[in-house]
Short mmCIF file of C-alpha atoms in Angstrom, two decimals:
data_model
loop_
_atom_site.label_atom_id
_atom_site.label_comp_id
_atom_site.label_asym_id
_atom_site.label_seq_id
_atom_site.Cartn_x
_atom_site.Cartn_y
_atom_site.Cartn_z
CA MET A 837 205.30 50.54 56.66
CA SER A 838 207.11 47.50 55.57
CA VAL A 839 209.76 48.10 52.97
CA ASP A 840 209.78 45.25 50.38
CA VAL A 841 211.22 44.62 47.01
CA LEU A 842 208.39 44.78 44.54
CA ARG A 843 207.69 41.91 42.34
CA ARG A 844 204.93 40.43 40.25
CA PRO A 845 202.81 38.24 42.60
CA ALA A 846 202.65 34.50 41.67
CA SER A 847 199.46 32.70 40.82
CA ALA A 848 199.12 31.18 44.30
CA GLU A 849 199.36 34.67 45.82
CA ARG A 850 196.82 36.12 43.47
CA GLN A 851 194.51 33.26 44.38
CA ALA A 852 195.24 33.75 48.05
CA ARG A 853 194.19 37.47 47.59
CA VAL A 854 190.89 36.45 46.04
CA ALA A 855 190.27 33.87 48.87
CA VAL A 856 190.87 36.48 51.57
CA ALA A 857 188.53 38.93 49.83
CA VAL A 858 185.91 36.21 49.84
CA LEU A 859 186.40 35.94 53.63
CA PHE A 860 185.98 39.60 54.05
CA PHE A 861 182.87 39.50 51.76
CA THR A 862 181.19 36.83 53.78
CA ASN A 863 182.05 38.57 57.12
CA GLY A 864 180.40 41.83 55.89
CA ALA A 865 177.38 39.96 54.49
CA LEU A 866 176.46 37.65 57.28
CA PHE A 867 175.69 40.23 59.95
CA ALA A 868 174.17 42.72 57.37
CA ASN A 869 171.52 40.05 56.68
CA LEU A 870 170.28 40.32 60.16
CA LEU A 871 170.14 43.99 60.64
CA PRO A 872 167.07 44.91 58.52
CA ARG A 873 165.21 42.34 60.57
CA TYR A 874 165.86 44.25 63.82
CA PRO A 875 162.50 46.17 63.76
CA GLN A 876 160.60 42.91 63.38
CA ILE A 877 162.46 41.31 66.18
CA LYS A 878 161.99 44.17 68.48
CA ALA A 879 158.34 44.21 67.76
CA ASP A 880 157.93 40.62 68.16
CA LEU A 881 159.79 40.55 71.55
CA ASP A 882 157.78 43.65 72.68
CA ILE A 883 160.75 45.61 74.08
CA GLY A 884 161.55 49.37 74.49
CA ASN A 885 164.34 51.20 73.09
CA ALA A 886 166.55 50.97 76.16
CA ALA A 887 166.06 47.15 76.37
CA TYR A 888 166.62 46.88 72.74
CA GLY A 889 169.74 48.91 72.98
CA LEU A 890 171.17 46.75 75.78
CA ALA A 891 170.40 43.50 73.86
CA VAL A 892 172.03 44.78 70.71
CA ALA A 893 175.07 45.65 72.73
CA ALA A 894 175.51 41.92 73.33
CA PHE A 895 177.22 41.67 69.93
CA PRO A 896 180.10 44.00 70.65
CA ALA A 897 180.23 42.75 74.30
CA GLY A 898 180.96 39.28 72.79
CA ALA A 899 183.55 40.74 70.49
CA ILE A 900 185.29 42.42 73.43
CA ALA A 901 185.25 39.27 75.56
CA ALA A 902 186.64 37.19 72.83
CA GLY A 903 188.94 39.58 71.08
CA LEU A 904 192.03 38.70 73.06
CA ALA A 905 191.47 34.98 72.45
CA ALA A 906 191.98 35.57 68.61
CA GLY A 907 195.74 35.39 68.80
CA VAL A 908 195.55 32.08 70.56
CA ALA A 909 193.16 30.72 67.89
CA VAL A 910 195.32 31.97 65.17
CA ARG A 911 198.46 30.40 66.60
CA TRP A 912 196.71 27.17 67.13
CA LEU A 913 194.63 26.67 63.86
CA GLY A 914 196.28 29.17 61.62
CA SER A 915 194.67 32.42 60.47
CA ALA A 916 192.86 30.92 57.53
CA ARG A 917 191.24 28.05 59.31
CA THR A 918 190.44 30.33 62.25
CA ALA A 919 188.68 32.74 59.92
CA VAL A 920 186.55 30.09 58.25
CA ALA A 921 185.81 28.41 61.64
CA GLY A 922 184.65 31.84 62.99
CA THR A 923 182.53 32.34 59.98
CA LEU A 924 180.63 29.17 60.59
CA VAL A 925 179.99 30.07 64.25
CA THR A 926 178.98 33.75 63.31
CA GLY A 927 176.44 32.37 60.79
CA ALA A 928 174.96 30.09 63.50
CA GLY A 929 174.86 32.67 66.08
CA ILE A 930 173.07 35.07 63.65
CA LEU A 931 170.42 32.47 62.72
CA ALA A 932 169.82 31.73 66.42
CA ALA A 933 169.35 35.54 67.05
CA GLY A 934 166.86 35.77 64.26
CA LEU A 935 164.81 32.86 65.78
CA ALA A 936 165.16 33.89 69.45
CA ASP A 937 161.82 33.93 71.26
CA SER A 938 163.04 36.10 74.37
CA VAL A 939 165.23 38.99 74.99
CA VAL A 940 167.73 36.76 76.81
CA MET A 941 168.07 34.29 73.92
CA PHE A 942 168.38 37.24 71.49
CA ALA A 943 171.16 38.80 73.51
CA ALA A 944 172.97 35.41 74.05
CA ALA A 945 172.82 34.62 70.36
CA LEU A 946 174.32 38.04 69.52
CA PHE A 947 177.01 37.51 72.19
CA LEU A 948 177.96 34.34 70.50
CA ALA A 949 177.88 35.85 67.04
CA GLY A 950 179.97 38.84 68.15
CA ALA A 951 182.56 36.70 69.84
CA ALA A 952 182.90 34.70 66.72
CA ASP A 953 182.92 37.78 64.53
CA SER A 954 185.78 39.42 66.41
CA ILE A 955 187.95 36.26 65.99
CA THR A 956 187.02 36.16 62.32
CA ASP A 957 188.01 39.68 61.90
CA VAL A 958 191.48 39.36 63.57
CA ALA A 959 192.17 36.24 61.62
CA GLN A 960 191.09 37.44 58.15
CA ASN A 961 193.16 40.54 58.62
CA ALA A 962 196.14 38.60 59.81
CA HIS A 963 195.95 36.46 56.67
CA GLY A 964 195.29 39.47 54.45
CA LEU A 965 198.51 41.08 55.94
CA ARG A 966 200.37 37.96 55.17
CA VAL A 967 199.23 38.02 51.51
CA GLN A 968 200.08 41.70 51.53
CA ARG A 969 203.73 40.88 52.55
CA ARG A 970 203.87 38.53 49.62
CA TYR A 971 202.69 41.19 47.33
CA GLY A 972 205.20 43.80 48.63
CA ARG A 973 202.66 46.65 48.54
CA SER A 974 199.59 47.73 50.36
CA ILE A 975 196.42 45.81 49.49
CA ILE A 976 194.69 45.72 52.82
CA ASN A 977 192.36 48.56 52.11
CA SER A 978 190.88 46.66 49.15
CA PHE A 979 189.86 43.93 51.57
CA HIS A 980 187.98 46.33 53.67
CA ALA A 981 186.28 47.80 50.53
CA VAL A 982 185.13 44.21 49.72
CA TRP A 983 183.81 43.85 53.27
CA SER A 984 181.64 46.96 52.50
CA ILE A 985 180.40 45.23 49.34
CA GLY A 986 179.45 42.25 51.35
CA ALA A 987 177.53 44.46 53.75
CA VAL A 988 175.61 46.09 50.95
CA VAL A 989 174.86 42.64 49.37
CA GLY A 990 173.78 41.27 52.75
CA GLY A 991 171.50 44.27 53.50
CA SER A 992 170.08 43.93 49.96
CA MET A 993 169.45 40.23 50.51
CA ALA A 994 167.54 40.96 53.63
CA ALA A 995 165.52 43.63 51.96
CA ALA A 996 164.61 41.16 49.08
CA ALA A 997 163.75 38.48 51.59
CA ILE A 998 161.37 40.80 53.37
CA ALA A 999 159.78 41.85 50.22
CA LEU A 1000 159.40 38.24 49.18
CA GLY A 1001 157.71 37.34 52.55
CA LEU A 1002 160.41 34.92 53.60
CA SER A 1003 160.35 34.22 57.32
CA ARG A 1004 163.37 35.07 59.44
CA GLY A 1005 164.32 31.35 59.71
CA GLN A 1006 164.13 30.73 56.01
CA HIS A 1007 166.14 33.92 55.18
CA LEU A 1008 168.84 33.53 57.67
CA THR A 1009 169.31 29.76 57.09
CA ILE A 1010 169.91 30.47 53.33
CA SER A 1011 172.35 33.27 54.27
CA ALA A 1012 174.24 30.97 56.74
CA VAL A 1013 174.58 28.10 54.32
CA VAL A 1014 175.53 30.13 51.24
CA PHE A 1015 178.24 32.03 53.09
CA ALA A 1016 179.53 28.99 54.86
CA ILE A 1017 180.00 27.23 51.58
CA ALA A 1018 181.83 30.26 50.19
CA ALA A 1019 184.19 30.48 53.24
CA CYS A 1020 185.01 26.70 53.08
CA ALA A 1021 185.76 27.05 49.38
CA ALA A 1022 188.00 30.01 49.91
CA LEU A 1023 190.11 28.03 52.45
CA ARG A 1024 191.36 25.88 49.79
CA PHE A 1025 193.18 28.68 48.20
CA CYS A 1026 194.58 30.65 51.25
CA LEU A 1027 198.33 30.48 51.87
CA PRO A 1028 199.60 27.30 53.30
CA GLY A 1029 202.04 26.90 56.14
CA PRO A 1030 202.44 28.70 59.57
CA ASP A 1031 201.50 32.25 59.97
CA THR A 1032 204.58 33.16 62.15
CA GLU A 1033 207.85 33.88 60.44
CA PRO A 1034 211.45 34.16 61.51
CA PRO A 1035 212.74 37.67 62.37
CA GLY A 1036 213.82 39.48 59.25
CA GLU A 1037 212.04 37.10 56.80
CA SER A 1038 208.70 37.34 54.93
CA ASP A 1039 206.48 34.36 54.30
CA ASP A 1040 208.43 33.23 51.19
CA GLY A 1041 211.76 33.62 52.98
CA GLY A 1042 213.04 36.04 50.28
CA ARG A 1043 212.68 39.61 51.43
CA GLU A 1044 213.61 41.12 54.73
CA THR A 1045 210.76 43.30 56.25
CA VAL A 1046 212.08 46.57 57.76
CA ARG A 1047 210.02 48.54 60.17
CA PRO A 1048 211.45 52.05 60.63
CA GLY A 1049 210.88 54.41 63.56
CA ARG A 1050 210.87 51.88 66.32
CA ALA A 1051 213.57 53.22 68.44
CA ALA A 1052 212.24 54.98 71.52
CA ALA A 1053 208.67 56.27 72.37
CA GLY A 1054 208.41 59.90 72.29
CA PRO A 1055 206.60 61.85 75.12
CA ARG A 1056 203.50 62.27 72.98
CA ALA A 1057 203.08 58.48 72.27
CA ALA A 1058 200.40 57.88 74.98
CA TYR A 1059 198.36 60.91 73.88
CA VAL A 1060 198.75 60.01 70.25
CA LEU A 1061 197.67 56.37 70.96
CA ALA A 1062 194.60 57.66 73.04
CA ALA A 1063 193.63 59.99 70.13
CA LEU A 1064 193.89 57.19 67.64
CA VAL A 1065 191.66 54.99 69.78
CA LEU A 1066 189.04 57.90 69.83
CA ILE A 1067 189.36 58.42 66.05
CA ALA A 1068 188.75 54.73 65.42
CA THR A 1069 185.98 54.74 67.95
CA ALA A 1070 184.34 57.65 66.08
CA GLY A 1071 184.31 55.49 62.88
CA THR A 1072 182.69 52.62 64.89
CA LEU A 1073 180.17 54.87 66.48
CA VAL A 1074 178.83 55.94 62.99
CA GLU A 1075 178.83 52.31 61.74
CA ASP A 1076 176.83 51.19 64.69
CA ALA A 1077 174.30 53.92 64.37
CA GLY A 1078 173.78 52.77 60.76
CA SER A 1079 173.61 49.01 61.75
CA SER A 1080 171.67 49.24 64.93
CA TRP A 1081 169.27 52.29 64.53
CA ALA A 1082 168.98 53.34 60.83
CA THR A 1083 166.25 50.96 59.91
CA LEU A 1084 164.35 51.53 63.17
CA TYR A 1085 164.54 55.24 62.85
CA LEU A 1086 163.43 55.37 59.42
CA SER A 1087 160.59 52.85 60.00
CA ASP A 1088 159.28 54.15 63.37
CA SER A 1089 160.15 57.76 63.48
CA LEU A 1090 159.74 58.57 59.70
CA ASP A 1091 157.10 56.04 58.76
CA ALA A 1092 159.18 54.63 55.98
CA SER A 1093 158.11 51.15 54.61
CA VAL A 1094 160.02 48.17 55.79
CA THR A 1095 161.83 47.77 52.55
CA LEU A 1096 162.73 51.53 52.21
CA ALA A 1097 163.91 51.59 55.75
CA ALA A 1098 166.50 49.12 55.04
CA CYS A 1099 168.02 51.58 52.59
CA GLY A 1100 169.53 53.71 55.53
CA PHE A 1101 171.99 51.12 56.36
CA ILE A 1102 172.66 50.24 52.73
CA ALA A 1103 173.39 53.77 51.91
CA LEU A 1104 175.83 54.05 54.75
CA VAL A 1105 177.89 50.94 53.85
CA GLY A 1106 177.69 51.73 50.20
CA ALA A 1107 179.01 55.19 50.56
CA GLN A 1108 181.66 53.80 52.91
CA PHE A 1109 182.74 51.45 50.28
CA ILE A 1110 183.03 54.23 47.71
CA GLY A 1111 185.14 56.16 50.31
CA ARG A 1112 187.39 53.23 50.66
CA LEU A 1113 187.91 52.84 47.01
CA LEU A 1114 188.91 56.46 46.74
CA GLY A 1115 190.72 56.65 50.10
CA ASP A 1116 194.26 55.52 49.10
CA ARG A 1117 194.28 57.96 46.19
CA LEU A 1118 192.98 60.80 48.28
CA VAL A 1119 195.45 60.11 51.09
CA ASP A 1120 198.33 60.08 48.74
CA ARG A 1121 197.42 63.42 47.23
CA PHE A 1122 196.16 65.35 50.44
CA GLY A 1123 197.60 63.43 53.39
CA GLN A 1124 195.70 61.35 55.94
CA ARG A 1125 195.15 64.32 58.22
CA THR A 1126 193.31 66.32 55.65
CA VAL A 1127 191.28 63.47 54.42
CA ALA A 1128 190.25 62.54 57.98
CA ARG A 1129 189.27 66.20 58.67
CA ALA A 1130 187.22 66.54 55.56
CA GLY A 1131 185.54 63.18 56.23
CA GLY A 1132 184.64 64.19 59.78
CA LEU A 1133 183.14 67.49 58.45
CA ILE A 1134 181.13 65.63 55.84
CA ALA A 1135 179.75 63.17 58.34
CA ALA A 1136 178.96 65.89 60.84
CA ALA A 1137 177.31 68.28 58.35
CA GLY A 1138 175.44 65.50 56.45
CA MET A 1139 173.88 63.74 59.29
CA GLY A 1140 173.42 66.93 61.23
CA LEU A 1141 171.27 68.39 58.38
CA ALA A 1142 169.37 65.07 58.12
CA LEU A 1143 168.51 65.31 61.73
CA ALA A 1144 167.68 69.00 61.78
CA VAL A 1145 165.26 68.57 58.69
CA PRO A 1146 164.02 64.95 59.05
CA THR A 1147 162.77 63.51 55.86
CA VAL A 1148 163.17 59.88 54.51
CA PRO A 1149 165.21 60.84 51.53
CA GLY A 1150 167.24 63.36 53.46
CA THR A 1151 167.92 60.77 56.19
CA ILE A 1152 169.08 58.23 53.81
CA LEU A 1153 171.43 60.75 52.27
CA GLY A 1154 172.65 61.69 55.72
CA PHE A 1155 173.52 58.15 56.58
CA ALA A 1156 175.39 58.07 53.12
CA ALA A 1157 177.30 61.19 54.05
CA ALA A 1158 178.23 59.63 57.40
CA GLY A 1159 179.55 56.44 55.71
CA PHE A 1160 181.48 58.33 53.23
CA GLY A 1161 182.94 60.56 55.83
CA VAL A 1162 184.24 57.90 58.17
CA ALA A 1163 185.44 55.55 55.47
CA THR A 1164 189.15 55.99 56.09
CA LEU A 1165 189.04 56.68 59.82
CA VAL A 1166 189.55 53.13 61.11
CA PRO A 1167 192.25 52.06 58.69
CA ALA A 1168 194.00 55.43 59.26
CA ALA A 1169 194.10 54.90 63.01
CA MET A 1170 195.29 51.43 62.75
CA HIS A 1171 198.08 52.34 60.34
CA GLU A 1172 199.25 55.16 62.60
CA ALA A 1173 199.08 52.95 65.60
CA ASP A 1174 201.15 50.36 63.97
CA GLU A 1175 203.88 53.01 63.26
CA LEU A 1176 204.17 54.35 66.71
CA PRO A 1177 207.70 54.35 67.99
CA GLY A 1178 208.74 52.41 71.06
CA LEU A 1179 206.11 49.71 70.47
CA LYS A 1180 206.52 46.21 69.35
CA ALA A 1181 205.33 45.73 65.79
CA GLY A 1182 201.54 45.15 65.87
CA SER A 1183 201.20 46.18 69.48
CA GLY A 1184 199.60 49.58 68.65
CA LEU A 1185 197.36 47.99 66.03
CA ALA A 1186 196.12 45.41 68.52
CA ILE A 1187 195.36 48.02 71.24
CA VAL A 1188 193.48 50.24 68.82
CA SER A 1189 191.62 47.36 67.25
CA TRP A 1190 190.48 45.95 70.68
CA LEU A 1191 189.64 49.33 72.32
CA MET A 1192 187.62 50.75 69.35
CA ARG A 1193 185.20 47.91 69.89
CA LEU A 1194 183.99 49.82 72.98
CA GLY A 1195 182.13 52.16 70.61
CA PHE A 1196 180.06 49.34 69.48
CA LEU A 1197 179.46 48.33 73.12
CA VAL A 1198 178.62 51.74 74.53
CA SER A 1199 176.72 53.19 71.62
CA PRO A 1200 173.60 51.05 71.47
CA PRO A 1201 172.49 51.37 75.12
CA VAL A 1202 173.31 55.10 75.23
CA VAL A 1203 171.33 55.83 72.09
CA GLY A 1204 168.57 53.69 73.38
CA LEU A 1205 168.35 55.52 76.69
CA ILE A 1206 168.41 58.89 75.02
CA ALA A 1207 165.75 57.63 72.69
CA ASP A 1208 163.51 56.53 75.55
CA ALA A 1209 164.12 59.81 77.49
CA THR A 1210 163.67 62.16 74.54
CA SER A 1211 163.50 60.69 70.96
CA LEU A 1212 165.57 58.36 68.65
CA ARG A 1213 166.36 61.46 66.54
CA ALA A 1214 168.07 63.07 69.64
CA GLY A 1215 169.86 59.74 70.18
CA LEU A 1216 171.33 59.74 66.62
CA LEU A 1217 173.06 63.03 67.37
CA VAL A 1218 175.98 60.63 68.22
CA VAL A 1219 176.76 60.49 64.40
CA PRO A 1220 177.47 64.25 63.81
CA LEU A 1221 179.22 64.37 67.24
CA ALA A 1222 181.55 61.41 66.14
CA GLY A 1223 182.25 63.43 62.93
CA LEU A 1224 183.23 66.46 64.96
CA LEU A 1225 185.46 64.24 67.25
CA ALA A 1226 187.32 63.01 64.23
CA LEU A 1227 187.77 66.49 62.90
CA LEU A 1228 189.10 67.70 66.19
CA LEU A 1229 191.66 64.90 66.69
CA ALA A 1230 192.82 64.28 63.09
CA GLY A 1231 195.93 66.38 63.81
CA VAL A 1232 197.77 63.22 65.11
CA LEU A 1233 197.49 61.61 61.67
CA GLN A 1234 200.13 62.00 58.98
CA ALA A 1235 200.10 65.26 56.91
CA ARG A 1236 200.66 65.22 53.22
CA LYS A 1237 204.25 64.05 52.21
CA GLN A 1238 206.33 66.81 50.76
#
């Protein structure tokens, strides 16, 4: 962690914090507006579960393809402008996906949206960390909590649009325009100047940033890094199950209404938000290792029970348990990776952030293939298995500080 002299943030820094929160909110809300529309899109395109899974995987494929370009974009445009530009392209891609009249166009639009989303994600986190350095204390988790709020709002907007009978074009145009305006307004209050800073100086040039523990890599560094990638991937697998399959499972397999089916995803991200709000306090009290183990157990047991005894209320609660359980996994893995000895500052974070997206890429087609071969209920076993994976690997995370 960075060791900074604590001080009261200035007005410009508080405004920048709100601006970054708006960017995280729009990022969470944009994609969430599309997810409850997936069953309609699948039905209109008349495709099976395997083809659907492959098409949905275009979003993480685009994210992986463009992920390494994010650093270049940030250096060229600056983190704030890159995040806003990425938001505009993401909104356009999501609108195009909603209007696609073929599987190819649907996948291509998702690929574009995923590519823009990955660049936005890196840029908004970079600017959030820049604001955090100004604050001299950790605030990055609050941004991720706001992202969860955005996802809940976006999913709720979609459910309301469906209930009101709005077409996909009308609904997703409104979403793209509203959040584009919000992102552009936020840009005005982001921190000015370059994102890079001289060694030993913070953005305001006043405090030296010290990163301890960077001497030499220990023999376990490669194993720990691999375990952290798997922990983060476990978190993304659960998130993808909620975004790609929750609505479909509830509507097709359990015969829930379209509006009620959207509640599976909303429950997952809503519970994830609560977990992130409580996460910092729980980690301080019990340690990241214990929190991750407990979360993995909650996700595995909650979703496992929901799949064993399938009901609409039980499944919604199962997705909520999964979201709450994995709430701290990705931030924990990123933090630990950033503290690994022997790596340049940020290198471990970049590796985990990029590789964990493989979970989003692999999960949809695997679940789709299992669903076609057996059932979607069997395919969703990936959720409790991800919880068990986190439970088994949490030993690489920090224990409670004595």
